[in-house]
CSV table of C-alpha atoms in Angstrom, one decimal:
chain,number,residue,atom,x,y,z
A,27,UNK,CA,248.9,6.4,95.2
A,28,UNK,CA,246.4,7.3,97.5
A,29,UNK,CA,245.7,10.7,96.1
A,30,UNK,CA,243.8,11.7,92.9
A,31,UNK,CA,245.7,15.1,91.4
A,32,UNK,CA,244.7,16.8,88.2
A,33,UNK,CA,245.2,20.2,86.1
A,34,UNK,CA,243.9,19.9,82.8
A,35,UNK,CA,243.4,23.4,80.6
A,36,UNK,CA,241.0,23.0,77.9
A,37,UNK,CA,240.0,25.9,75.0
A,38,UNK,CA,236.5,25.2,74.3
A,39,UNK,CA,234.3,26.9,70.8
A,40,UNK,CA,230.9,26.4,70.4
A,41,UNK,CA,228.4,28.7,68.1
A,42,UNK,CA,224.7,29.6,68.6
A,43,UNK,CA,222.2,27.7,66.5
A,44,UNK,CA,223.4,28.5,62.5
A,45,UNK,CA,225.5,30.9,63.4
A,46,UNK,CA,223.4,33.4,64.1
A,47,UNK,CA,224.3,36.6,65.5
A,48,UNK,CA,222.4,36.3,68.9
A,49,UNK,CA,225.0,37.3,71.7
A,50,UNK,CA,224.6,40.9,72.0
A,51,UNK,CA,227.5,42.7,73.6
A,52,UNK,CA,225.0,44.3,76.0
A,53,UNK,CA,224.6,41.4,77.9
A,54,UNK,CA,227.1,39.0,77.2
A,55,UNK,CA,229.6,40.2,80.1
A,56,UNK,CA,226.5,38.5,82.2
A,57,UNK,CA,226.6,35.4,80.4
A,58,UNK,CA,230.3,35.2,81.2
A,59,UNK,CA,229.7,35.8,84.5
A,60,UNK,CA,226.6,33.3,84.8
A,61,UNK,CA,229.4,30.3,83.4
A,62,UNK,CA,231.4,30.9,86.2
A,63,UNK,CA,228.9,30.2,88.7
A,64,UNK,CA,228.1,27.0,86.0
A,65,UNK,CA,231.5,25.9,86.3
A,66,UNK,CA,232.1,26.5,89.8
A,67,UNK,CA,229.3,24.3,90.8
A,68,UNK,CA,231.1,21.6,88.5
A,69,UNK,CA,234.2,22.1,90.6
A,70,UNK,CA,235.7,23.5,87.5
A,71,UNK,CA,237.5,27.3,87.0
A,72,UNK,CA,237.0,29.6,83.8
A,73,UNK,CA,239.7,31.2,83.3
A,74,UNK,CA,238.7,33.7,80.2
A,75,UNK,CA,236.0,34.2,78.6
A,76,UNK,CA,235.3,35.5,74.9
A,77,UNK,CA,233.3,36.0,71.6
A,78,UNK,CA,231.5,37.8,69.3
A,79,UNK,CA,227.9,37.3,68.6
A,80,UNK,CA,227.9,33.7,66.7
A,81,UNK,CA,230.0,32.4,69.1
A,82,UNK,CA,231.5,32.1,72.4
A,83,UNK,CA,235.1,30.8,73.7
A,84,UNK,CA,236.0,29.0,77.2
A,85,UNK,CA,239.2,28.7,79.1
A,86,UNK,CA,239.0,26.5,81.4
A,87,UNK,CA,240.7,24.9,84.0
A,88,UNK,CA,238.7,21.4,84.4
A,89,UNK,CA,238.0,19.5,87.4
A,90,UNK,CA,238.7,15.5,87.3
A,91,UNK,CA,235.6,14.7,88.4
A,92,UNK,CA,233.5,15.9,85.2
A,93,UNK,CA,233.7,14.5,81.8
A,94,UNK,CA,233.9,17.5,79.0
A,95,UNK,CA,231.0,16.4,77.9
A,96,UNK,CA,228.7,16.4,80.5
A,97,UNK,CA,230.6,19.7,81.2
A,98,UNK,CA,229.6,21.5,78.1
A,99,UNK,CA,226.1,19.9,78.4
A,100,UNK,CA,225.5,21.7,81.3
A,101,UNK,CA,227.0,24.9,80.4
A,102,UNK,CA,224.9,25.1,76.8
A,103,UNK,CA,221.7,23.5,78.1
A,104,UNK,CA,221.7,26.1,82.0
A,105,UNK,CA,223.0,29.2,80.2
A,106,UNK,CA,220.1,28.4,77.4
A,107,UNK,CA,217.9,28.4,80.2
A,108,UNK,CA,219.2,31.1,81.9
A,109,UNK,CA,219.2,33.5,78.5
A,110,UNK,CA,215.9,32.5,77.7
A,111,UNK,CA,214.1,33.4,81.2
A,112,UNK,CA,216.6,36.7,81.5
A,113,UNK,CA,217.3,38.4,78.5
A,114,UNK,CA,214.2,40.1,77.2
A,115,UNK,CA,213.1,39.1,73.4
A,116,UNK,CA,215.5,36.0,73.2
A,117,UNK,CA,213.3,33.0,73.8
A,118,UNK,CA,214.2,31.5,70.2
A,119,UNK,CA,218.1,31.5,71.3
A,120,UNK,CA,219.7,28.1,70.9
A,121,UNK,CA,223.4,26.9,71.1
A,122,UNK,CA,224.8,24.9,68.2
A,123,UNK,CA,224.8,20.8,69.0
A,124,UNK,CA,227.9,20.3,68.4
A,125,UNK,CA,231.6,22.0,70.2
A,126,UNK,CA,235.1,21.8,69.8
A,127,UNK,CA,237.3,21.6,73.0
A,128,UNK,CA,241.6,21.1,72.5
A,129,UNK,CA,244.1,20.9,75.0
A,130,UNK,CA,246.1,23.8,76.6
A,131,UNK,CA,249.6,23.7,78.0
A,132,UNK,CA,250.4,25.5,81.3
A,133,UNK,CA,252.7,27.2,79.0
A,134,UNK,CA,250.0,28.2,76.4
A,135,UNK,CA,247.5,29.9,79.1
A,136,UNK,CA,249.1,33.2,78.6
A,137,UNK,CA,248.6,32.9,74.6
A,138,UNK,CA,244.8,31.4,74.6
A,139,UNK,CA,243.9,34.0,77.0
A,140,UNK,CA,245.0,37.0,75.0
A,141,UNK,CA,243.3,35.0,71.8
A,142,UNK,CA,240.0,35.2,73.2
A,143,UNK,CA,240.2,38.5,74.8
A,144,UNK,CA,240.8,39.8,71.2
A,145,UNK,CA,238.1,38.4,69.1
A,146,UNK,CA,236.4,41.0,68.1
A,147,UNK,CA,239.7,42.1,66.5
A,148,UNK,CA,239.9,38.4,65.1
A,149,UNK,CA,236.4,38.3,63.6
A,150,UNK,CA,237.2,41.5,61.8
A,151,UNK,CA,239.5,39.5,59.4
A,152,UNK,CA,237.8,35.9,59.5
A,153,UNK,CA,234.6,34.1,60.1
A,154,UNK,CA,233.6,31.2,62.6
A,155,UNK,CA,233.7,29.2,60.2
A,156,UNK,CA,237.4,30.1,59.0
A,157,UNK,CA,238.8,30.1,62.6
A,158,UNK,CA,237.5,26.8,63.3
A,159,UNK,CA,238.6,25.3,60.3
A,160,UNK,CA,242.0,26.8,61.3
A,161,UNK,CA,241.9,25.4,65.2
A,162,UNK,CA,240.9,21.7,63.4
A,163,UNK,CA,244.0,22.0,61.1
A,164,UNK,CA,246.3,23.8,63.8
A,165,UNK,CA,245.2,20.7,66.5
A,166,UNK,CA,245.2,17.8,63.6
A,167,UNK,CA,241.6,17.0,64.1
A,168,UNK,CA,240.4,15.4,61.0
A,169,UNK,CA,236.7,16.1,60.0
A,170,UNK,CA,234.3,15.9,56.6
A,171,UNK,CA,232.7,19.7,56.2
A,172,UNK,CA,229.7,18.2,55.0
A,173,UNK,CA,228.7,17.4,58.4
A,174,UNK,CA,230.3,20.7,60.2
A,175,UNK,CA,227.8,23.2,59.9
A,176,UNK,CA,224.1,22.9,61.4
């Protein structure tokens, strides 16, 4: 085949540093906003984008030419950047090392996209912690809690 074609959907989860409660809702519309233009130059889409103040959630609609790592790399280490030299009083900001990314069906868009619009009705009921554990279980992602939590 002399073509290349690709549409992978991807849910990705990653926290700030331990957790903390350093996305204020004043200003995280404009982090959203700043990941598209991450993305975009990755020749990637997002396609919803979520959280409360420990943590952040990513729809997206990857490119084939981009590993998910290097993806996520870019989009922790440039918004860092980005937060630290924009948002006044939050030079000690820092994203969590690690991330969790699963697969989304075409058919499961709809449903991940209303999930992440609603976390703050989520969190209300359950930590970070206790969703994540839930999306490991839910995806069959084996892992030791001893090493989950930085």
């Amino acid at each position: 085949m002399p073509q290349s074609f690709a549409r992978v959907y991807v849910h990705l989860i990653f926290s700030t540093k331990n957790r903390e409660r350093t996305i204020k809702p004043e200003w995280a519309p404009r982090l959203n906003e700043y990941l598209v233009g991450i993305l975009r130059q990755r020749k990637c889409e997002l396609l919803a984008a979520g959280g409360v103040e420990d943590h952040i959630h990513l729809l997206i609609s990857m490119s084939r030419e981009i590993a998910i790592s290097d993806l996520v790399r870019d989009a922790k280490s440039i918004s860092s950047h980005w937060i630290h030299t924009t948002i006044p009083g939050s030079r000690a900001f820092a994203w969590q090392q690690g991330y969790s990314v699963f697969s989304v069906s075409q058919s499961g868009l709809e449903d991940v996209k209303s999930y992440i619009a609603n976390q703050e009705e989520h969190h209300a009921k359950r930590s970070f912690q206790e969703e994540l554990l839930a999306f490991l279980k839910k995806h069959g992602v084996e892992y030791d809690e001893r090493y989950m939590w930085d």
